[in-house]
Every structure is written in C-alpha cells, then in structure tokens.
PDB file of C-alpha atoms in Angstrom:
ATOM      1  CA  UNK T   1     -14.065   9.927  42.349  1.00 45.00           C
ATOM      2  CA  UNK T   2     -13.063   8.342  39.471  1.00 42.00           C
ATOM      3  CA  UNK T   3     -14.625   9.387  36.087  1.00 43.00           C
ATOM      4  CA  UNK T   4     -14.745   7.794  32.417  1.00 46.00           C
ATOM      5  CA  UNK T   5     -12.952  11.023  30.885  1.00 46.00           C
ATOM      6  CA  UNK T   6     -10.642  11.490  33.856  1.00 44.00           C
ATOM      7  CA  UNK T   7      -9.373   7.567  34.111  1.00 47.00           C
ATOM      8  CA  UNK T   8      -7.070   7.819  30.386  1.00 48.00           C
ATOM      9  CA  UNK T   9      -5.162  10.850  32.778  1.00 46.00           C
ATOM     10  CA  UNK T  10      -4.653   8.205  35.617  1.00 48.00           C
ATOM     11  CA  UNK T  11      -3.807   5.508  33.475  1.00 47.00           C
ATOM     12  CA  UNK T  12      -0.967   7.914  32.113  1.00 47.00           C
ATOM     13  CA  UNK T  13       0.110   8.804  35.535  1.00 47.00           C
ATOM     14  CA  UNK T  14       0.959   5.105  36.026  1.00 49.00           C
ATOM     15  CA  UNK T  15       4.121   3.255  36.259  1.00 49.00           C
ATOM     16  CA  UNK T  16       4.727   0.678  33.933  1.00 48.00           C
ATOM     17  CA  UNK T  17       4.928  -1.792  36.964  1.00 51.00           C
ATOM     18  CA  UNK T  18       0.872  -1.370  36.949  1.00 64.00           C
ATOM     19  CA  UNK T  19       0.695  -1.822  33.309  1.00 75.00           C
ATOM     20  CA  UNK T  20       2.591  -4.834  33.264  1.00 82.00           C
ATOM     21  CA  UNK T  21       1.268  -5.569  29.181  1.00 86.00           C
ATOM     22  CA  UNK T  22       1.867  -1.745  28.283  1.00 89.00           C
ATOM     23  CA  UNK T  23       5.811  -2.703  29.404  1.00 90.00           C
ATOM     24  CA  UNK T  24       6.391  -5.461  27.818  1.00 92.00           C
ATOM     25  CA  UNK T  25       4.851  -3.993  24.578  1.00 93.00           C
ATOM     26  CA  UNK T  26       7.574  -1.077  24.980  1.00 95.00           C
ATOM     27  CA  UNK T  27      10.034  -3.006  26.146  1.00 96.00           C
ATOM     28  CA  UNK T  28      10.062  -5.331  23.163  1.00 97.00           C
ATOM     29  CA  UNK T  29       9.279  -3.276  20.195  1.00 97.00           C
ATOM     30  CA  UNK T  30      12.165  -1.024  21.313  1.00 97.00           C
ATOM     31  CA  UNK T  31      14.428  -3.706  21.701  1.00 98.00           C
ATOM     32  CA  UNK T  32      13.206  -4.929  18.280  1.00 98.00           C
ATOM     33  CA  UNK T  33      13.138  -2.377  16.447  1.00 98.00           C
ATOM     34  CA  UNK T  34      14.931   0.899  17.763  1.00 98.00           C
ATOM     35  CA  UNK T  35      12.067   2.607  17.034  1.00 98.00           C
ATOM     36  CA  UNK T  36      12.512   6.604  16.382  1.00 97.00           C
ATOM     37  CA  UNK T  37       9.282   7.488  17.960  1.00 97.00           C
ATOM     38  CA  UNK T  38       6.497   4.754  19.725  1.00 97.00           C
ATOM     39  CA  UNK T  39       3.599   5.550  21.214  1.00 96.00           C
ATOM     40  CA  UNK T  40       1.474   3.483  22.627  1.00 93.00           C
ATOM     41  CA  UNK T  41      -1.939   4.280  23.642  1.00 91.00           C
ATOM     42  CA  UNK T  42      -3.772   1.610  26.163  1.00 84.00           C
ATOM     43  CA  UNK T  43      -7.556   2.599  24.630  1.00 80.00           C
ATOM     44  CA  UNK T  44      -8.915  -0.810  27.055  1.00 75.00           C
ATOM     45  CA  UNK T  45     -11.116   1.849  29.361  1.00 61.00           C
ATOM     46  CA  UNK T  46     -13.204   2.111  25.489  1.00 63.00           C
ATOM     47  CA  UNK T  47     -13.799  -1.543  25.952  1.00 53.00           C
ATOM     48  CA  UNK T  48     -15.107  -2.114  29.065  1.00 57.00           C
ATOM     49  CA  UNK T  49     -17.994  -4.724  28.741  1.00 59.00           C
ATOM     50  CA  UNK T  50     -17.460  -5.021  24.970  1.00 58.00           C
ATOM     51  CA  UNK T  51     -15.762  -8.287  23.500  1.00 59.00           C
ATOM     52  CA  UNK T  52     -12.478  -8.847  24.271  1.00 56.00           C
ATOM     53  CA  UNK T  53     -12.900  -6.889  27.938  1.00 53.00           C
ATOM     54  CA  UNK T  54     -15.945  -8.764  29.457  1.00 56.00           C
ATOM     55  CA  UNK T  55     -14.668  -8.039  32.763  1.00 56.00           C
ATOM     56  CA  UNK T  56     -15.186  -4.405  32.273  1.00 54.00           C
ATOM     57  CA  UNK T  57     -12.092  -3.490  34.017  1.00 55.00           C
ATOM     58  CA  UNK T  58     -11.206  -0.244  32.230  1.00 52.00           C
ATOM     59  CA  UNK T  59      -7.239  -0.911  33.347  1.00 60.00           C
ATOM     60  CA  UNK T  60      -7.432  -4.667  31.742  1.00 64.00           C
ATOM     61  CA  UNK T  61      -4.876  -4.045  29.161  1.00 74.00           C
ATOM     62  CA  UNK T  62      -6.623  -5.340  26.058  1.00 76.00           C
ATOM     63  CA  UNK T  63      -6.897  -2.647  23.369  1.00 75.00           C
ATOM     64  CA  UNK T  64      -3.968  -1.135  22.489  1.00 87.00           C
ATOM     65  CA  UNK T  65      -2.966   1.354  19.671  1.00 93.00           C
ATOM     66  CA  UNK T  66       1.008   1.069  18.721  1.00 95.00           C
ATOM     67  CA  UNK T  67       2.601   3.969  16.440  1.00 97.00           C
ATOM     68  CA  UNK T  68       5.898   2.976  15.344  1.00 98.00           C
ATOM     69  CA  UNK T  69       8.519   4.831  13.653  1.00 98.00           C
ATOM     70  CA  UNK T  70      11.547   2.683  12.641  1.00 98.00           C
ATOM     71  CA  UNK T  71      15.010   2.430   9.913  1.00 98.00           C
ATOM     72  CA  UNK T  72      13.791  -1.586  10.333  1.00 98.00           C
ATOM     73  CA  UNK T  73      10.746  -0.876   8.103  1.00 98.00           C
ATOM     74  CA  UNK T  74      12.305   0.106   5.012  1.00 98.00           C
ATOM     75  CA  UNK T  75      11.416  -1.692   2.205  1.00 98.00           C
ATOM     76  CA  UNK T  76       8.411  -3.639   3.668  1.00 98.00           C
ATOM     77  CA  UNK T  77       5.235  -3.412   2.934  1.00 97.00           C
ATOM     78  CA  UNK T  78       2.550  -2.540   5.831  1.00 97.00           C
ATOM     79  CA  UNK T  79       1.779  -6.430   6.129  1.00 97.00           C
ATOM     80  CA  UNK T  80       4.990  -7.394   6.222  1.00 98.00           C
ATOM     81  CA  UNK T  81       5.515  -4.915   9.623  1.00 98.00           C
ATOM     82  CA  UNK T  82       2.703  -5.904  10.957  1.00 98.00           C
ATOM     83  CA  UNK T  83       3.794  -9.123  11.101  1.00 98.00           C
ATOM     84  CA  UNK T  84       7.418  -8.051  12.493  1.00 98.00           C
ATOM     85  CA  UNK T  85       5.184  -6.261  15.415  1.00 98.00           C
ATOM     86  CA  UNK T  86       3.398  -9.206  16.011  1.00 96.00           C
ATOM     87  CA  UNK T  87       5.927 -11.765  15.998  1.00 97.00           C
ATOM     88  CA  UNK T  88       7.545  -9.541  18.785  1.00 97.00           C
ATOM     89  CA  UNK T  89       4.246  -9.485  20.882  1.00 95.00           C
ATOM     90  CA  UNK T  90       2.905 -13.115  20.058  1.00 95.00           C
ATOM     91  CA  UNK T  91       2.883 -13.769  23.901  1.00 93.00           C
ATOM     92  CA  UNK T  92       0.846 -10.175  24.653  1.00 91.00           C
ATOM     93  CA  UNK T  93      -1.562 -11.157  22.271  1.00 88.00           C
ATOM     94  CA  UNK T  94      -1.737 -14.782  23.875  1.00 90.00           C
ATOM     95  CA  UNK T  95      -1.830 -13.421  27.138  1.00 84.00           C
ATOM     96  CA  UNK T  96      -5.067 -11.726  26.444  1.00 80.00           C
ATOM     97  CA  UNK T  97      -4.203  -8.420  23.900  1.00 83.00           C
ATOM     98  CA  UNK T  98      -7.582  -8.483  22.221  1.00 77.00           C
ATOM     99  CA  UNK T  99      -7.287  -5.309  19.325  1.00 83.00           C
ATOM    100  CA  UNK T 100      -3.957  -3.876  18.330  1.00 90.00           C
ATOM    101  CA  UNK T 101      -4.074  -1.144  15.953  1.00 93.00           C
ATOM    102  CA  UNK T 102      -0.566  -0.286  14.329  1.00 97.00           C
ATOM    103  CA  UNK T 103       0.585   2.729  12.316  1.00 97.00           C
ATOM    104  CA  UNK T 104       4.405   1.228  11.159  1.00 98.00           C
ATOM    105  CA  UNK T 105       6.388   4.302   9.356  1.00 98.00           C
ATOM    106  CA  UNK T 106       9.554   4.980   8.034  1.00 98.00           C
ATOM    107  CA  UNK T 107      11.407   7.727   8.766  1.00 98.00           C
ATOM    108  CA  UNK T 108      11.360   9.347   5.962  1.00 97.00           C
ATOM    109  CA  UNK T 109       7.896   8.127   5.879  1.00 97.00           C
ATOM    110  CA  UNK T 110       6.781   9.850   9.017  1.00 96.00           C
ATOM    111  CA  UNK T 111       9.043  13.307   7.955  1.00 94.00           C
ATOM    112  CA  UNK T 112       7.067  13.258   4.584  1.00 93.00           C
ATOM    113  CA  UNK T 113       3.975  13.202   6.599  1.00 90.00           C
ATOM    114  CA  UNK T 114       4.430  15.895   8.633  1.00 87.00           C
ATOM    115  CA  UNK T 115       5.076  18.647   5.872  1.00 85.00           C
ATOM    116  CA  UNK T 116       2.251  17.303   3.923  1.00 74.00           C
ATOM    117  CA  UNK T 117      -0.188  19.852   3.321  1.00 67.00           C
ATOM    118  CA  UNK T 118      -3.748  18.954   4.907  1.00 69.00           C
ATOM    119  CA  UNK T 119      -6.367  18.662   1.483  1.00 65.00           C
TER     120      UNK T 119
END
C-alpha cells in the first residue's frame, strides 16, 4: 500500500509522460533559459484537500517548487526572473499550477552560496 511519506518516492520513480505539467515545466525553462542546474520538486501530495488541490489527488500537479540556476539572470533583479519564469509557464499556471515557489540564481550566485559559511 501506498503511504503519505512513501508517495514523493513514487512520484520520483515516474516518467515524465505521467507528469505531463512536471514536463512541460522542464521542458520549457530549459529551453528558455539553459539553466545550469533545475530542480523541480512537485510538493502537490502537501496539498491534497487544501486550496488549489480540492480534488485531493496527491499526483494533481499543482504545487510546484522550481530552483533555477541560469547565465540569463544576470543583471535582473529577483522580480524581474520571476517574471521571465512565468512568462515561460503562463499556460501551466492557466492550466491549473496553483503555488510556484522559485529560487532564480546566478551562477556565480549559486557558487557564492555554496562556500558561504553557515552563521
């Protein structure tokens, strides 16, 4: 049987051909921006029965979080990516992308964050 903690493994396991919205969010953020490092996380199974995933269907593809690493960020500011990211996946978010939580980085941005030292 299927478990809360153990679906996010099965979700993994799947192709993108199941997660048709997962897909075309990878698909057209790398296209757009040749990112250096994405990762997308499809956190929906949080949602299930909260606003924006009434159906409770933990595989709905509604909540996603999108960290994206890319030369095409330099010298914007955070809203200003955002709204690249979003102009890319206008017809996810149309088609039903409730929450999407972006980290947009640099390069050298994302290298200066990993040999920061923790406080």
């Amino acid at each position: 049987p299927t478990t809360r903690r153990s679906a996010p493994m099965l979700r993994r396991a799947m192709s993108t051909a199941m997660r048709p919205i997962y897909g075309r969010i990878h698909a057209k953020v790398t296209q757009g921006l040749a990112p250096t490092s994405l990762v997308i996380k499809d956190e929906s199974f949080m949602h299930a029965g909260h606003s924006g995933n009434p159906s409770g269907d933990p595989d709905a593809e509604t909540h996603f979080k999108v960290e994206i690493v890319s030369a095409k960020f330099e010298g914007k500011m955070p809203v200003a990516r955002h709204r690249m990211v979003y102009e890319l996946l206008d017809q996810e978010i149309k088609d039903g992308v409730h929450a999407l939580s972006l980290k947009t980085k640099t390069p050298a941005e994302a290298e200066k964050a990993k040999t920061a030292k923790p406080l």
